[in-house]
């Protein structure tokens, strides 16, 4: 408020009105840095509308404001200039908490003559996680505003509420028939945020999967995917949507199916077929959806294995991660992941190493491949390989020696993973113990963490003392 009041203080040359908001921001920084706290005065009465608007914007950058500042912003909602009103509404919307008086003022502003101001007021209300019944009702009424941007803002504002009354749900569904596509999309997005919808709403969303607007179909699919339970008709409708002519709609349908805890055989087969979709992003969504299944039929596993050779690197990476979600994989899948450790793309190799690390038991061929991968040119891949080795309860001598060598890697994250992997072993040779002790002097703190030295046998008791020594603030 002092910033705003200084703009009108007579004879004050501390601010150059011609520079507007830049002067306000620099003055705000001065106040913050020097703890300057003069007696505040009510601001926003400068004759220059640009200055008043900048003052509101400057206050809006603060997540928490004193009562006097809030009152000033509320008063600015009635400013004669539209830009000032817009800045004030936006500033109020940025506050982490708003008093009842501010909510009521924003409610009243929903009837302002300016469509931009009404839209901003709706958005400001939407930033509140929990609105009173009066505000909800005002937003419901605003969904019928003559301006499409205002209707859209009101719909999105309602969608940000964790729970909505039946009347609000019905109003949002009615808005799915709006003449403006953007408004319909906003209403569908709002419904998407609701985790539990009545049966009538579910049926409406199913019908909306055939809307002429692709964005509406996408929002409907995602809204169905957010529901904790779905009837058989909804599942079958989503399966049909996997054939939609627009790629991002198909992708949304695959994601929605992936959110189901269980899927019928028909859905699994449809997702398997979608692994061959012409669009890479759709194939990625299908792979991820299959990866969420706790168990997969042999046909699905073989389809995922085949997709490890997809022409798109992101798709190959997603498939590797999907396979890695399974705690037990057949030999064919393990061998395919081993081969993928040599993929030309580093992210794919990283995913393959992580996937192998999720297996409780690995064959010798996989262990050897991971040992080789400890020398990969990419640091993230080396780190994942070390972590994967660390997930094995027992490692051969060659793996232990390779991890010891990796403790000297030039990248700290790699050294950290190697130390952790060694620490996961129940017994270690003397050379490994000595290398871990030396690691306690590593220049990077996470690498020095003593939890890497997880277990101590009788010959390793002196390491506890070493840990305490290096954890001392004097060392």
Short mmCIF file of C-alpha atoms in Angstrom, two decimals:
data_model
loop_
_atom_site.label_atom_id
_atom_site.label_comp_id
_atom_site.label_asym_id
_atom_site.label_seq_id
_atom_site.Cartn_x
_atom_site.Cartn_y
_atom_site.Cartn_z
CA UNK A 1 0.00 0.00 0.00
CA UNK A 2 2.93 2.30 0.72
CA UNK A 3 4.14 1.70 -2.84
CA UNK A 4 0.77 2.76 -4.20
CA UNK A 5 0.49 5.73 -1.85
CA UNK A 6 3.96 6.95 -2.76
CA UNK A 7 2.76 7.29 -6.33
CA UNK A 8 0.55 10.18 -5.24
CA UNK A 9 2.68 11.70 -2.48
CA UNK A 10 3.10 15.42 -3.37
CA UNK A 11 6.63 16.55 -3.99
CA UNK A 12 8.02 13.00 -3.94
CA UNK A 13 10.64 12.47 -6.61
CA UNK A 14 11.39 8.91 -5.57
CA UNK A 15 9.20 7.53 -8.38
CA UNK A 16 9.13 8.48 -12.02
CA UNK A 17 5.51 8.20 -13.10
CA UNK A 18 6.54 7.85 -16.73
CA UNK A 19 8.15 4.49 -16.01
CA UNK A 20 5.06 3.04 -14.34
CA UNK A 21 5.30 -0.52 -13.17
CA UNK A 22 9.11 -0.74 -13.44
CA UNK A 23 9.42 1.94 -10.77
CA UNK A 24 6.86 0.16 -8.62
CA UNK A 25 8.71 -3.12 -8.86
CA UNK A 26 12.08 -1.56 -8.07
CA UNK A 27 10.58 0.28 -5.11
CA UNK A 28 9.00 -2.95 -3.90
CA UNK A 29 12.40 -4.60 -3.99
CA UNK A 30 13.86 -1.69 -2.03
CA UNK A 31 11.20 -2.08 0.64
CA UNK A 32 11.78 -5.81 0.85
CA UNK A 33 15.58 -5.56 0.96
CA UNK A 34 15.80 -2.67 3.42
CA UNK A 35 12.82 -3.61 5.60
CA UNK A 36 11.37 -0.13 5.05
CA UNK A 37 7.97 0.11 6.71
CA UNK A 38 6.44 3.59 6.69
CA UNK A 39 2.84 4.19 7.69
CA UNK A 40 0.68 2.89 4.86
CA UNK A 41 -1.90 5.04 3.12
CA UNK A 42 -4.74 4.03 0.86
CA UNK A 43 -3.40 4.00 -2.73
CA UNK A 44 -4.78 3.57 -6.23
CA UNK A 45 -5.89 7.21 -6.46
CA UNK A 46 -3.23 8.32 -8.92
CA UNK A 47 -4.67 10.16 -11.90
CA UNK A 48 -2.79 7.88 -14.31
CA UNK A 49 -4.72 4.65 -14.91
CA UNK A 50 -1.57 2.86 -16.01
CA UNK A 51 0.04 3.56 -12.66
CA UNK A 52 -3.04 2.32 -10.78
CA UNK A 53 -3.07 -0.84 -12.88
CA UNK A 54 0.64 -1.41 -12.26
CA UNK A 55 0.16 -0.89 -8.54
CA UNK A 56 -2.53 -3.60 -8.51
CA UNK A 57 -0.29 -5.93 -10.50
CA UNK A 58 2.63 -5.31 -8.13
CA UNK A 59 0.46 -6.22 -5.15
CA UNK A 60 -0.83 -9.26 -7.00
CA UNK A 61 2.68 -10.66 -7.15
CA UNK A 62 2.49 -11.19 -3.40
CA UNK A 63 0.80 -14.43 -2.32
CA UNK A 64 -0.26 -12.95 1.02
CA UNK A 65 -1.35 -9.35 1.59
CA UNK A 66 -2.44 -7.42 4.68
CA UNK A 67 -6.08 -6.51 5.16
CA UNK A 68 -5.62 -2.92 4.00
CA UNK A 69 -4.10 -4.10 0.71
CA UNK A 70 -6.99 -6.50 0.14
CA UNK A 71 -9.47 -3.70 0.80
CA UNK A 72 -7.67 -1.48 -1.67
CA UNK A 73 -7.82 -4.16 -4.35
CA UNK A 74 -11.52 -4.69 -3.64
CA UNK A 75 -12.07 -0.97 -4.08
CA UNK A 76 -10.11 -1.06 -7.33
CA UNK A 77 -12.66 -3.55 -8.73
CA UNK A 78 -14.90 -0.49 -9.17
CA UNK A 79 -12.24 1.64 -10.86
CA UNK A 80 -13.42 3.59 -13.90
CA UNK A 81 -10.65 2.05 -16.00
CA UNK A 82 -11.09 -1.52 -17.27
CA UNK A 83 -7.38 -2.32 -17.10
CA UNK A 84 -7.26 -1.37 -13.43
CA UNK A 85 -10.30 -3.53 -12.69
CA UNK A 86 -8.73 -6.44 -14.54
CA UNK A 87 -5.44 -6.08 -12.62
CA UNK A 88 -7.28 -5.89 -9.31
CA UNK A 89 -9.34 -9.00 -10.03
CA UNK A 90 -6.24 -10.89 -11.12
CA UNK A 91 -4.34 -9.75 -8.00
CA UNK A 92 -7.12 -10.97 -5.72
CA UNK A 93 -7.14 -14.28 -7.52
CA UNK A 94 -3.43 -14.73 -6.80
CA UNK A 95 -3.91 -14.56 -3.05
CA UNK A 96 -3.49 -17.79 -1.09
CA UNK A 97 -6.46 -16.82 1.06
CA UNK A 98 -9.26 -14.33 0.51
CA UNK A 99 -11.59 -12.84 3.13
CA UNK A 100 -15.34 -13.18 2.73
CA UNK A 101 -15.57 -9.53 1.71
CA UNK A 102 -13.25 -10.17 -1.24
CA UNK A 103 -15.27 -13.21 -2.33
CA UNK A 104 -18.46 -11.16 -2.18
CA UNK A 105 -16.87 -8.37 -4.21
CA UNK A 106 -15.72 -10.83 -6.85
CA UNK A 107 -19.22 -12.29 -6.90
CA UNK A 108 -20.63 -8.83 -7.57
CA UNK A 109 -18.00 -8.24 -10.25
CA UNK A 110 -19.37 -11.23 -12.16
CA UNK A 111 -22.14 -8.82 -13.23
CA UNK A 112 -19.80 -6.04 -14.34
CA UNK A 113 -20.52 -4.39 -17.68
CA UNK A 114 -17.08 -5.37 -19.01
CA UNK A 115 -16.79 -8.95 -20.25
CA UNK A 116 -13.04 -8.99 -19.58
CA UNK A 117 -13.61 -8.02 -15.97
CA UNK A 118 -16.34 -10.63 -15.53
CA UNK A 119 -14.03 -13.26 -16.99
CA UNK A 120 -11.17 -12.31 -14.67
CA UNK A 121 -13.48 -12.28 -11.66
CA UNK A 122 -14.60 -15.83 -12.50
CA UNK A 123 -10.98 -16.93 -12.87
CA UNK A 124 -10.10 -15.29 -9.56
CA UNK A 125 -12.87 -17.20 -7.82
CA UNK A 126 -11.65 -20.37 -9.49
CA UNK A 127 -8.29 -20.00 -7.75
CA UNK A 128 -10.02 -20.70 -4.46
CA UNK A 129 -9.98 -24.41 -3.60
CA UNK A 130 -13.23 -24.15 -1.64
CA UNK A 131 -15.90 -21.60 -2.39
CA UNK A 132 -19.03 -20.77 -0.38
CA UNK A 133 -22.40 -21.76 -1.75
CA UNK A 134 -23.15 -18.20 -2.83
CA UNK A 135 -20.04 -18.10 -5.03
CA UNK A 136 -20.86 -21.50 -6.56
CA UNK A 137 -24.34 -20.25 -7.40
CA UNK A 138 -22.94 -17.07 -8.94
CA UNK A 139 -20.62 -19.10 -11.17
CA UNK A 140 -23.51 -21.36 -12.18
CA UNK A 141 -25.44 -18.26 -13.25
CA UNK A 142 -22.39 -16.92 -15.08
CA UNK A 143 -22.20 -20.04 -17.24
CA UNK A 144 -25.12 -18.48 -19.10
CA UNK A 145 -23.29 -15.17 -19.71
CA UNK A 146 -23.69 -13.64 -23.15
CA UNK A 147 -19.90 -13.64 -23.66
CA UNK A 148 -18.24 -16.95 -24.53
CA UNK A 149 -15.00 -16.14 -22.69
CA UNK A 150 -16.91 -15.41 -19.51
CA UNK A 151 -18.86 -18.64 -19.81
CA UNK A 152 -15.63 -20.54 -20.33
CA UNK A 153 -13.96 -18.94 -17.30
CA UNK A 154 -16.98 -19.72 -15.13
CA UNK A 155 -16.97 -23.36 -16.23
CA UNK A 156 -13.25 -23.74 -15.53
CA UNK A 157 -13.68 -22.06 -12.15
CA UNK A 158 -16.33 -24.59 -11.18
CA UNK A 159 -14.08 -27.39 -12.36
CA UNK A 160 -11.38 -26.40 -9.90
CA UNK A 161 -13.64 -27.25 -6.98
CA UNK A 162 -12.95 -30.71 -5.53
CA UNK A 163 -16.66 -31.38 -5.07
CA UNK A 164 -19.65 -29.77 -6.72
CA UNK A 165 -23.38 -29.85 -5.94
CA UNK A 166 -25.73 -31.63 -8.32
CA UNK A 167 -26.96 -28.33 -9.75
CA UNK A 168 -23.43 -27.34 -10.77
CA UNK A 169 -22.88 -30.73 -12.42
CA UNK A 170 -26.12 -30.36 -14.34
CA UNK A 171 -25.16 -26.85 -15.44
CA UNK A 172 -21.80 -28.06 -16.71
CA UNK A 173 -23.46 -30.82 -18.69
CA UNK A 174 -25.89 -28.35 -20.18
CA UNK A 175 -22.87 -26.27 -21.18
CA UNK A 176 -21.58 -29.21 -23.21
CA UNK A 177 -24.26 -28.15 -25.68
CA UNK A 178 -22.96 -24.57 -25.87
CA UNK A 179 -22.71 -23.10 -29.36
CA UNK A 180 -19.05 -22.21 -28.77
CA UNK A 181 -16.54 -25.07 -28.99
CA UNK A 182 -14.15 -23.49 -26.50
CA UNK A 183 -16.92 -23.21 -23.90
CA UNK A 184 -17.90 -26.84 -24.46
CA UNK A 185 -14.28 -27.87 -24.02
CA UNK A 186 -14.02 -25.89 -20.78
CA UNK A 187 -17.14 -27.57 -19.43
CA UNK A 188 -15.78 -31.00 -20.32
CA UNK A 189 -12.46 -30.15 -18.66
CA UNK A 190 -14.33 -29.04 -15.55
CA UNK A 191 -16.18 -32.33 -15.39
CA UNK A 192 -12.87 -34.16 -15.90
CA UNK A 193 -11.70 -32.87 -12.53
CA UNK A 194 -14.57 -34.55 -10.72
CA UNK A 195 -13.60 -38.03 -9.54
CA UNK A 196 -17.16 -39.12 -8.83
CA UNK A 197 -19.97 -38.27 -11.21
CA UNK A 198 -23.60 -39.46 -11.13
CA UNK A 199 -24.78 -42.12 -13.57
CA UNK A 200 -26.58 -39.54 -15.69
CA UNK A 201 -23.31 -37.62 -16.09
CA UNK A 202 -21.44 -40.76 -17.11
CA UNK A 203 -24.05 -41.50 -19.77
CA UNK A 204 -23.75 -37.95 -21.09
CA UNK A 205 -19.97 -38.25 -21.31
CA UNK A 206 -20.30 -41.51 -23.22
CA UNK A 207 -22.51 -39.74 -25.74
CA UNK A 208 -20.04 -36.84 -25.89
CA UNK A 209 -17.32 -39.21 -27.13
CA UNK A 210 -19.05 -38.77 -30.51
CA UNK A 211 -19.15 -34.98 -30.41
CA UNK A 212 -18.21 -33.29 -33.68
CA UNK A 213 -15.45 -31.32 -31.93
CA UNK A 214 -12.26 -33.33 -31.33
CA UNK A 215 -11.32 -31.32 -28.23
CA UNK A 216 -14.67 -32.12 -26.68
CA UNK A 217 -14.20 -35.83 -27.42
CA UNK A 218 -10.76 -35.71 -25.81
CA UNK A 219 -12.09 -34.00 -22.68
CA UNK A 220 -14.92 -36.51 -22.44
CA UNK A 221 -12.47 -39.41 -22.64
CA UNK A 222 -10.25 -37.92 -19.97
CA UNK A 223 -13.26 -37.17 -17.78
CA UNK A 224 -14.31 -40.82 -17.98
CA UNK A 225 -10.77 -41.87 -17.18
CA UNK A 226 -10.86 -39.86 -13.98
CA UNK A 227 -13.81 -41.83 -12.59
CA UNK A 228 -13.05 -44.48 -9.98
CA UNK A 229 -15.56 -46.90 -11.52
CA UNK A 230 -17.08 -47.13 -14.98
CA UNK A 231 -19.92 -49.23 -16.40
CA UNK A 232 -19.24 -51.72 -19.21
CA UNK A 233 -20.78 -49.37 -21.76
CA UNK A 234 -18.21 -46.69 -20.93
CA UNK A 235 -15.33 -49.16 -21.32
CA UNK A 236 -16.63 -50.31 -24.69
CA UNK A 237 -17.12 -46.70 -25.80
CA UNK A 238 -13.52 -45.89 -24.89
CA UNK A 239 -12.35 -48.94 -26.81
CA UNK A 240 -14.25 -47.64 -29.84
CA UNK A 241 -12.63 -44.22 -29.36
CA UNK A 242 -9.22 -45.85 -29.89
CA UNK A 243 -10.25 -45.73 -33.56
CA UNK A 244 -11.01 -41.99 -33.55
CA UNK A 245 -9.77 -40.09 -36.59
CA UNK A 246 -7.84 -37.60 -34.43
CA UNK A 247 -4.64 -38.80 -32.76
CA UNK A 248 -4.93 -36.86 -29.51
CA UNK A 249 -8.43 -38.26 -28.97
CA UNK A 250 -7.11 -41.80 -29.41
CA UNK A 251 -4.30 -40.99 -27.00
CA UNK A 252 -6.78 -39.76 -24.39
CA UNK A 253 -8.89 -42.90 -24.76
CA UNK A 254 -5.82 -45.09 -24.22
CA UNK A 255 -4.89 -43.08 -21.11
CA UNK A 256 -8.43 -43.36 -19.78
CA UNK A 257 -8.37 -47.13 -20.18
CA UNK A 258 -4.96 -47.23 -18.52
CA UNK A 259 -6.45 -45.67 -15.38
CA UNK A 260 -8.69 -48.68 -14.82
CA UNK A 261 -7.55 -51.13 -12.15
CA UNK A 262 -8.96 -53.99 -14.21
CA UNK A 263 -9.77 -54.30 -17.88
CA UNK A 264 -11.71 -56.90 -19.86
CA UNK A 265 -9.94 -58.99 -22.49
CA UNK A 266 -11.47 -56.89 -25.25
CA UNK A 267 -9.83 -53.74 -23.87
CA UNK A 268 -6.44 -55.44 -23.57
CA UNK A 269 -6.62 -56.65 -27.14
CA UNK A 270 -7.61 -53.18 -28.33
CA UNK A 271 -4.62 -51.63 -26.53
CA UNK A 272 -2.33 -54.29 -28.01
CA UNK A 273 -3.58 -53.32 -31.46
CA UNK A 274 -3.01 -49.66 -30.64
CA UNK A 275 0.71 -50.37 -30.17
CA UNK A 276 0.78 -50.26 -33.99
CA UNK A 277 -1.01 -46.91 -34.27
CA UNK A 278 0.45 -44.56 -36.87
CA UNK A 279 0.95 -41.86 -34.23
CA UNK A 280 3.89 -42.33 -31.86
CA UNK A 281 2.20 -40.55 -28.94
CA UNK A 282 -0.78 -42.89 -29.21
CA UNK A 283 1.55 -45.89 -29.16
CA UNK A 284 3.24 -44.46 -26.06
CA UNK A 285 -0.12 -44.06 -24.28
CA UNK A 286 -1.10 -47.61 -25.18
CA UNK A 287 2.21 -48.97 -23.88
CA UNK A 288 1.80 -47.05 -20.64
CA UNK A 289 -1.78 -48.28 -20.26
CA UNK A 290 -0.63 -51.87 -20.61
CA UNK A 291 2.24 -51.23 -18.25
CA UNK A 292 -0.15 -50.28 -15.46
CA UNK A 293 -1.61 -53.82 -15.46
CA UNK A 294 -0.36 -55.98 -12.60
CA UNK A 295 -0.50 -59.00 -14.89
CA UNK A 296 -0.57 -59.27 -18.65
CA UNK A 297 -1.41 -62.14 -20.99
CA UNK A 298 1.39 -63.61 -23.09
CA UNK A 299 0.04 -61.87 -26.19
CA UNK A 300 0.41 -58.45 -24.54
CA UNK A 301 3.95 -59.17 -23.36
CA UNK A 302 5.00 -60.30 -26.83
CA UNK A 303 3.44 -57.19 -28.37
CA UNK A 304 5.37 -54.97 -25.95
CA UNK A 305 8.59 -56.86 -26.67
CA UNK A 306 8.07 -56.31 -30.39
CA UNK A 307 7.51 -52.59 -29.78
CA UNK A 308 10.98 -52.33 -28.24
CA UNK A 309 12.05 -52.02 -31.88
CA UNK A 310 9.68 -49.12 -32.58
CA UNK A 311 11.11 -46.43 -34.83
CA UNK A 312 10.32 -43.79 -32.20
CA UNK A 313 12.75 -43.55 -29.28
CA UNK A 314 10.12 -42.30 -26.82
CA UNK A 315 7.92 -45.24 -27.70
CA UNK A 316 10.76 -47.68 -27.12
CA UNK A 317 11.51 -46.03 -23.78
CA UNK A 318 7.85 -46.22 -22.70
CA UNK A 319 7.68 -49.90 -23.60
CA UNK A 320 10.84 -50.65 -21.60
CA UNK A 321 9.35 -48.91 -18.58
CA UNK A 322 6.05 -50.73 -19.07
CA UNK A 323 7.86 -54.06 -19.04
CA UNK A 324 9.80 -52.94 -15.99
CA UNK A 325 6.58 -52.53 -14.05
CA UNK A 326 6.29 -56.30 -14.00
CA UNK A 327 8.16 -57.94 -11.11
CA UNK A 328 8.59 -61.15 -13.07
CA UNK A 329 9.25 -61.27 -16.80
CA UNK A 330 9.72 -64.22 -19.15
CA UNK A 331 13.16 -64.97 -20.52
CA UNK A 332 12.26 -63.48 -23.91
CA UNK A 333 11.46 -60.13 -22.30
CA UNK A 334 14.69 -60.14 -20.26
CA UNK A 335 16.77 -60.86 -23.34
CA UNK A 336 15.00 -58.10 -25.27
CA UNK A 337 15.73 -55.60 -22.49
CA UNK A 338 19.36 -56.72 -22.47
CA UNK A 339 19.54 -56.01 -26.20
CA UNK A 340 17.91 -52.61 -25.60
CA UNK A 341 20.84 -51.66 -23.35
CA UNK A 342 22.66 -51.06 -26.65
CA UNK A 343 19.96 -48.81 -28.12
CA UNK A 344 21.24 -45.73 -29.94
CA UNK A 345 19.15 -43.47 -27.69
CA UNK A 346 20.38 -42.84 -24.15
CA UNK A 347 16.89 -42.45 -22.67
CA UNK A 348 15.92 -45.84 -24.05
CA UNK A 349 19.04 -47.46 -22.58
CA UNK A 350 18.27 -45.76 -19.27
CA UNK A 351 14.72 -47.15 -19.27
CA UNK A 352 15.96 -50.63 -20.12
CA UNK A 353 18.46 -50.58 -17.25
CA UNK A 354 15.75 -49.40 -14.85
CA UNK A 355 13.39 -52.11 -16.09
CA UNK A 356 15.99 -54.79 -15.45
CA UNK A 357 16.57 -53.35 -12.00
CA UNK A 358 12.94 -53.97 -11.11
CA UNK A 359 13.38 -57.71 -11.53
CA UNK A 360 13.96 -59.56 -8.28
CA UNK A 361 16.29 -62.05 -9.91
CA UNK A 362 18.35 -61.61 -13.07
CA UNK A 363 20.24 -64.20 -15.09
CA UNK A 364 24.03 -64.00 -15.47
CA UNK A 365 23.70 -62.58 -18.97
CA UNK A 366 21.73 -59.61 -17.63
CA UNK A 367 24.22 -59.03 -14.81
CA UNK A 368 27.08 -59.03 -17.29
CA UNK A 369 25.27 -56.61 -19.60
CA UNK A 370 24.63 -54.23 -16.71
CA UNK A 371 28.30 -54.44 -15.74
CA UNK A 372 29.21 -53.42 -19.29
CA UNK A 373 26.66 -50.61 -19.14
CA UNK A 374 28.52 -49.12 -16.15
CA UNK A 375 30.86 -47.71 -18.83
CA UNK A 376 28.08 -46.21 -20.96
CA UNK A 377 28.86 -42.77 -22.37
CA UNK A 378 25.74 -41.35 -20.72
CA UNK A 379 25.90 -40.67 -16.97
CA UNK A 380 22.18 -41.32 -16.37
CA UNK A 381 22.50 -44.73 -18.00
CA UNK A 382 25.56 -45.59 -15.89
CA UNK A 383 23.68 -44.52 -12.75
CA UNK A 384 20.64 -46.66 -13.64
CA UNK A 385 22.87 -49.64 -14.35
CA UNK A 386 24.54 -49.31 -10.96
CA UNK A 387 21.16 -49.01 -9.25
CA UNK A 388 19.88 -52.05 -11.12
CA UNK A 389 22.83 -54.10 -9.91
CA UNK A 390 22.15 -52.89 -6.39
CA UNK A 391 18.66 -54.39 -6.50
CA UNK A 392 20.14 -57.89 -6.73
CA UNK A 393 20.58 -59.58 -3.36
CA UNK A 394 23.77 -61.30 -4.41
CA UNK A 395 26.31 -60.11 -6.97
CA UNK A 396 29.27 -61.93 -8.49
CA UNK A 397 32.82 -60.76 -7.81
CA UNK A 398 33.07 -59.15 -11.26
CA UNK A 399 30.06 -56.93 -10.50
CA UNK A 400 31.47 -55.91 -7.13
CA UNK A 401 34.80 -54.95 -8.69
CA UNK A 402 33.05 -52.96 -11.44
CA UNK A 403 30.99 -51.08 -8.84
CA UNK A 404 34.15 -50.33 -6.87
CA UNK A 405 35.69 -48.85 -10.03
CA UNK A 406 32.50 -46.83 -10.59
CA UNK A 407 33.01 -45.14 -7.20
CA UNK A 408 35.56 -43.03 -9.08
CA UNK A 409 33.16 -41.99 -11.84
CA UNK A 410 33.42 -38.33 -12.81
CA UNK A 411 29.70 -37.78 -12.16
CA UNK A 412 28.50 -37.63 -8.55
CA UNK A 413 25.11 -39.27 -9.21
CA UNK A 414 26.87 -42.28 -10.70
CA UNK A 415 29.22 -42.57 -7.74
CA UNK A 416 26.24 -42.26 -5.41
CA UNK A 417 24.38 -45.10 -7.17
CA UNK A 418 27.47 -47.30 -7.08
CA UNK A 419 27.96 -46.71 -3.37
CA UNK A 420 24.31 -47.48 -2.71
CA UNK A 421 24.53 -50.67 -4.76
CA UNK A 422 27.53 -51.86 -2.77
CA UNK A 423 25.78 -50.97 0.46
CA UNK A 424 22.88 -53.22 -0.43
CA UNK A 425 25.11 -56.31 -0.38
CA UNK A 426 25.02 -58.38 2.81
CA UNK A 427 28.75 -59.06 2.69
CA UNK A 428 31.56 -57.22 0.95
CA UNK A 429 35.23 -57.98 0.35
CA UNK A 430 37.91 -55.92 2.08
CA UNK A 431 38.64 -53.97 -1.11
CA UNK A 432 35.04 -52.80 -1.30
CA UNK A 433 35.07 -51.78 2.36
CA UNK A 434 38.21 -49.72 1.85
CA UNK A 435 36.76 -48.07 -1.25
CA UNK A 436 33.59 -47.12 0.61
CA UNK A 437 35.63 -45.67 3.46
CA UNK A 438 37.52 -43.59 0.93
CA UNK A 439 34.18 -42.43 -0.48
CA UNK A 440 33.43 -40.78 2.86
CA UNK A 441 35.82 -38.06 1.70
CA UNK A 442 33.91 -37.47 -1.54
CA UNK A 443 33.46 -33.79 -2.35
CA UNK A 444 29.73 -34.26 -2.89
CA UNK A 445 27.64 -34.73 0.26
CA UNK A 446 25.13 -37.35 -1.03
CA UNK A 447 27.97 -39.64 -2.01
CA UNK A 448 29.38 -39.43 1.52
CA UNK A 449 26.14 -40.63 3.13
CA UNK A 450 26.92 -43.41 5.58
CA UNK A 451 23.70 -45.27 4.84
CA UNK A 452 25.56 -46.73 1.86
CA UNK A 453 27.42 -48.76 4.50
CA UNK A 454 24.25 -50.64 5.29
CA UNK A 455 25.45 -53.65 7.17
CA UNK A 456 28.51 -54.40 9.21
CA UNK A 457 29.91 -57.81 10.06
CA UNK A 458 32.44 -58.41 12.80
CA UNK A 459 35.35 -57.35 10.60
CA UNK A 460 33.62 -54.12 9.67
CA UNK A 461 32.82 -52.66 13.12
CA UNK A 462 35.58 -50.07 12.79
CA UNK A 463 33.60 -48.50 9.93
CA UNK A 464 31.01 -47.18 12.39
CA UNK A 465 33.70 -45.16 14.06
CA UNK A 466 34.90 -43.93 10.67
CA UNK A 467 31.37 -42.81 9.81
CA UNK A 468 31.05 -40.84 13.04
CA UNK A 469 34.42 -39.24 12.43
CA UNK A 470 33.54 -38.00 8.96
CA UNK A 471 30.09 -36.86 10.03
CA UNK A 472 31.66 -34.56 12.60
CA UNK A 473 31.23 -30.86 11.71
CA UNK A 474 34.99 -30.48 12.09
CA UNK A 475 35.76 -32.96 9.27
#
